[in-house]
Amino acid sequence: MSENELHVSKIKNGTVIDHICGGYALDVIRILGITGKEPRVMTLAVNVPSKHFGVKDIVKIEDKLLSPQEVNRIALVAPHASINLIRNYTVVEKREVQLPKVIEGIVKCINPSCVSNSGEPVLSKFQVKNNDPLLLKCHYCGVTIEPPDILNQL
Ligand code: CTP
Ligand code: ZN
């Protein structure tokens, strides 16, 4: 590493969420319900240089494992993220997040007259039309929704 490169400390045990699109780290930690008030060490790097993406964000959370549901939500805001599991300073598992083709029950339709908003027991359901930028199409009413309306709900 040259003296011009960024150095962010390695962690001992926990999760490193790498290759988050620049500017989305704070959304990722909000999705995880982390406020910063927990007694947990966390490192954020925002808009740092990246070989592949120009700039990227990194979130390192000590002593935390992510559930599959948390990984699915992260995929909605960080479609290229990799999730690294760290044990005793070593990467023991590396997974790319993967957005499913269909998203059920996470995001609500923005159309007030959609059947999924009618009070009936109908779970929201969207087809993923595009990953980046994210474009979701409601299975029931066909309305499409984009990042601002999706981020608001996560
Ligand atoms: N990392 C960490 N603490 C460790 C080990 C790794 O914080 N004890 C971080 C690294 O800084 C990096 C990420 O976890 O952000 C993945 O580590 P590694 O696979 O070693 O890095 P790369 O080869 O650069 O990863 P990739 O191929 O996914 O770009
Ligand atoms: Zn709808």
mmCIF file of N, CA, C and O and ligand atoms in Angstrom, residues 8-12 16 18-19 52 56 58 60 82 84 86 89-91 94 96, ligand 1:
data_model
loop_
_atom_site.group_PDB
_atom_site.id
_atom_site.type_symbol
_atom_site.label_atom_id
_atom_site.label_comp_id
_atom_site.label_asym_id
_atom_site.label_seq_id
_atom_site.Cartn_x
_atom_site.Cartn_y
_atom_site.Cartn_z
ATOM 1 N N VAL A 8 -7.695 1.745 6.409
ATOM 2 C CA VAL A 8 -8.732 1.620 7.427
ATOM 3 C C VAL A 8 -8.409 0.350 8.195
ATOM 4 O O VAL A 8 -8.157 -0.690 7.586
ATOM 5 N N SER A 9 -8.420 0.432 9.520
ATOM 6 C CA SER A 9 -7.985 -0.708 10.329
ATOM 7 C C SER A 9 -8.765 -1.972 10.020
ATOM 8 O O SER A 9 -9.964 -1.922 9.746
ATOM 9 N N LYS A 10 -8.082 -3.073 10.116
ATOM 10 C CA LYS A 10 -8.747 -4.370 10.009
ATOM 11 C C LYS A 10 -9.508 -4.620 11.299
ATOM 12 O O LYS A 10 -9.183 -4.044 12.339
ATOM 13 N N ILE A 11 -10.524 -5.485 11.220
ATOM 14 C CA ILE A 11 -11.256 -5.817 12.439
ATOM 15 C C ILE A 11 -10.931 -7.250 12.849
ATOM 16 O O ILE A 11 -10.452 -8.041 12.033
ATOM 17 N N LYS A 12 -11.212 -7.552 14.113
ATOM 18 C CA LYS A 12 -10.863 -8.880 14.608
ATOM 19 C C LYS A 12 -11.962 -9.898 14.287
ATOM 20 O O LYS A 12 -11.714 -10.937 13.695
ATOM 21 N N VAL A 16 -17.672 -7.151 7.445
ATOM 22 C CA VAL A 16 -17.282 -5.994 6.629
ATOM 23 C C VAL A 16 -18.168 -5.981 5.396
ATOM 24 O O VAL A 16 -18.200 -6.953 4.636
ATOM 25 N N ASP A 18 -18.446 -4.352 2.039
ATOM 26 C CA ASP A 18 -17.533 -3.623 1.153
ATOM 27 C C ASP A 18 -18.245 -3.371 -0.182
ATOM 28 O O ASP A 18 -19.283 -3.981 -0.470
ATOM 29 N N HIS A 19 -17.661 -2.489 -0.973
ATOM 30 C CA HIS A 19 -18.189 -2.179 -2.313
ATOM 31 C C HIS A 19 -19.629 -1.672 -2.276
ATOM 32 O O HIS A 19 -20.447 -2.017 -3.147
ATOM 33 N N HIS A 52 -12.905 -0.506 -8.820
ATOM 34 C CA HIS A 52 -13.973 -0.910 -9.738
ATOM 35 C C HIS A 52 -15.063 0.139 -9.907
ATOM 36 O O HIS A 52 -15.702 0.197 -10.941
ATOM 37 N N LYS A 56 -16.375 4.270 -3.355
ATOM 38 C CA LYS A 56 -17.209 3.282 -2.659
ATOM 39 C C LYS A 56 -17.279 3.621 -1.182
ATOM 40 O O LYS A 56 -16.495 4.433 -0.681
ATOM 41 N N ILE A 58 -17.537 1.714 2.778
ATOM 42 C CA ILE A 58 -17.289 0.450 3.495
ATOM 43 C C ILE A 58 -17.875 0.593 4.902
ATOM 44 O O ILE A 58 -17.743 1.652 5.521
ATOM 45 N N LYS A 60 -17.720 -1.480 8.559
ATOM 46 C CA LYS A 60 -17.128 -2.588 9.320
ATOM 47 C C LYS A 60 -17.777 -2.619 10.691
ATOM 48 O O LYS A 60 -17.718 -1.633 11.423
ATOM 49 N N SER A 82 -20.200 -6.578 -1.216
ATOM 50 C CA SER A 82 -19.777 -7.898 -0.766
ATOM 51 C C SER A 82 -19.786 -7.912 0.754
ATOM 52 O O SER A 82 -19.449 -6.923 1.403
ATOM 53 N N ASN A 84 -18.267 -9.634 3.929
ATOM 54 C CA ASN A 84 -17.122 -10.437 4.377
ATOM 55 C C ASN A 84 -17.293 -10.771 5.845
ATOM 56 O O ASN A 84 -17.478 -9.882 6.676
ATOM 57 N N ILE A 86 -15.549 -11.971 9.138
ATOM 58 C CA ILE A 86 -14.174 -11.947 9.652
ATOM 59 C C ILE A 86 -14.114 -12.722 10.967
ATOM 60 O O ILE A 86 -14.916 -12.463 11.883
ATOM 61 N N TYR A 89 -9.312 -11.935 12.557
ATOM 62 C CA TYR A 89 -8.620 -11.095 11.582
ATOM 63 C C TYR A 89 -8.593 -11.663 10.159
ATOM 64 O O TYR A 89 -8.010 -11.061 9.266
ATOM 65 N N THR A 90 -9.229 -12.823 9.944
ATOM 66 C CA THR A 90 -9.171 -13.450 8.621
ATOM 67 C C THR A 90 -10.549 -13.454 7.971
ATOM 68 O O THR A 90 -11.553 -13.679 8.660
ATOM 69 N N VAL A 91 -10.597 -13.197 6.655
ATOM 70 C CA VAL A 91 -11.863 -13.299 5.921
ATOM 71 C C VAL A 91 -12.179 -14.790 5.774
ATOM 72 O O VAL A 91 -11.474 -15.501 5.064
ATOM 73 N N LYS A 94 -16.855 -14.816 2.008
ATOM 74 C CA LYS A 94 -17.107 -13.612 1.210
ATOM 75 C C LYS A 94 -18.290 -13.899 0.305
ATOM 76 O O LYS A 94 -18.272 -14.871 -0.441
ATOM 77 N N GLU A 96 -21.280 -12.093 -2.363
ATOM 78 C CA GLU A 96 -21.835 -10.920 -3.035
ATOM 79 C C GLU A 96 -23.319 -10.885 -2.701
ATOM 80 O O GLU A 96 -23.954 -11.937 -2.691
HETATM 81 N N1 CTP B 1 -11.089 -6.628 6.314
HETATM 82 C C1 CTP B 1 -11.132 -6.125 7.611
HETATM 83 N N2 CTP B 1 -10.589 -6.827 8.651
HETATM 84 C C2 CTP B 1 -9.975 -8.007 8.447
HETATM 85 C C3 CTP B 1 -9.922 -8.550 7.136
HETATM 86 C C4 CTP B 1 -10.484 -7.828 6.076
HETATM 87 O O1 CTP B 1 -11.673 -5.048 7.834
HETATM 88 N N3 CTP B 1 -9.453 -8.625 9.495
HETATM 89 C C5 CTP B 1 -11.728 -5.882 5.216
HETATM 90 C C6 CTP B 1 -10.757 -5.385 4.160
HETATM 91 O O2 CTP B 1 -10.278 -4.086 4.534
HETATM 92 C C7 CTP B 1 -11.655 -5.290 2.934
HETATM 93 C C8 CTP B 1 -12.667 -6.418 3.161
HETATM 94 O O3 CTP B 1 -12.621 -6.744 4.550
HETATM 95 O O4 CTP B 1 -12.366 -4.053 2.932
HETATM 96 C C9 CTP B 1 -12.369 -7.650 2.348
HETATM 97 O O5 CTP B 1 -11.061 -8.080 2.636
HETATM 98 P P1 CTP B 1 -10.167 -8.826 1.551
HETATM 99 O O6 CTP B 1 -10.943 -9.925 0.938
HETATM 100 O O7 CTP B 1 -8.860 -9.152 2.186
HETATM 101 O O8 CTP B 1 -9.915 -7.613 0.544
HETATM 102 P P2 CTP B 1 -9.993 -7.592 -1.047
HETATM 103 O O9 CTP B 1 -9.206 -8.714 -1.629
HETATM 104 O O10 CTP B 1 -9.623 -6.186 -1.447
HETATM 105 O O11 CTP B 1 -11.527 -7.834 -1.298
HETATM 106 P P3 CTP B 1 -12.307 -7.892 -2.704
HETATM 107 O O12 CTP B 1 -11.632 -8.939 -3.530
HETATM 108 O O13 CTP B 1 -13.706 -8.293 -2.260
HETATM 109 O O14 CTP B 1 -12.250 -6.521 -3.282
#
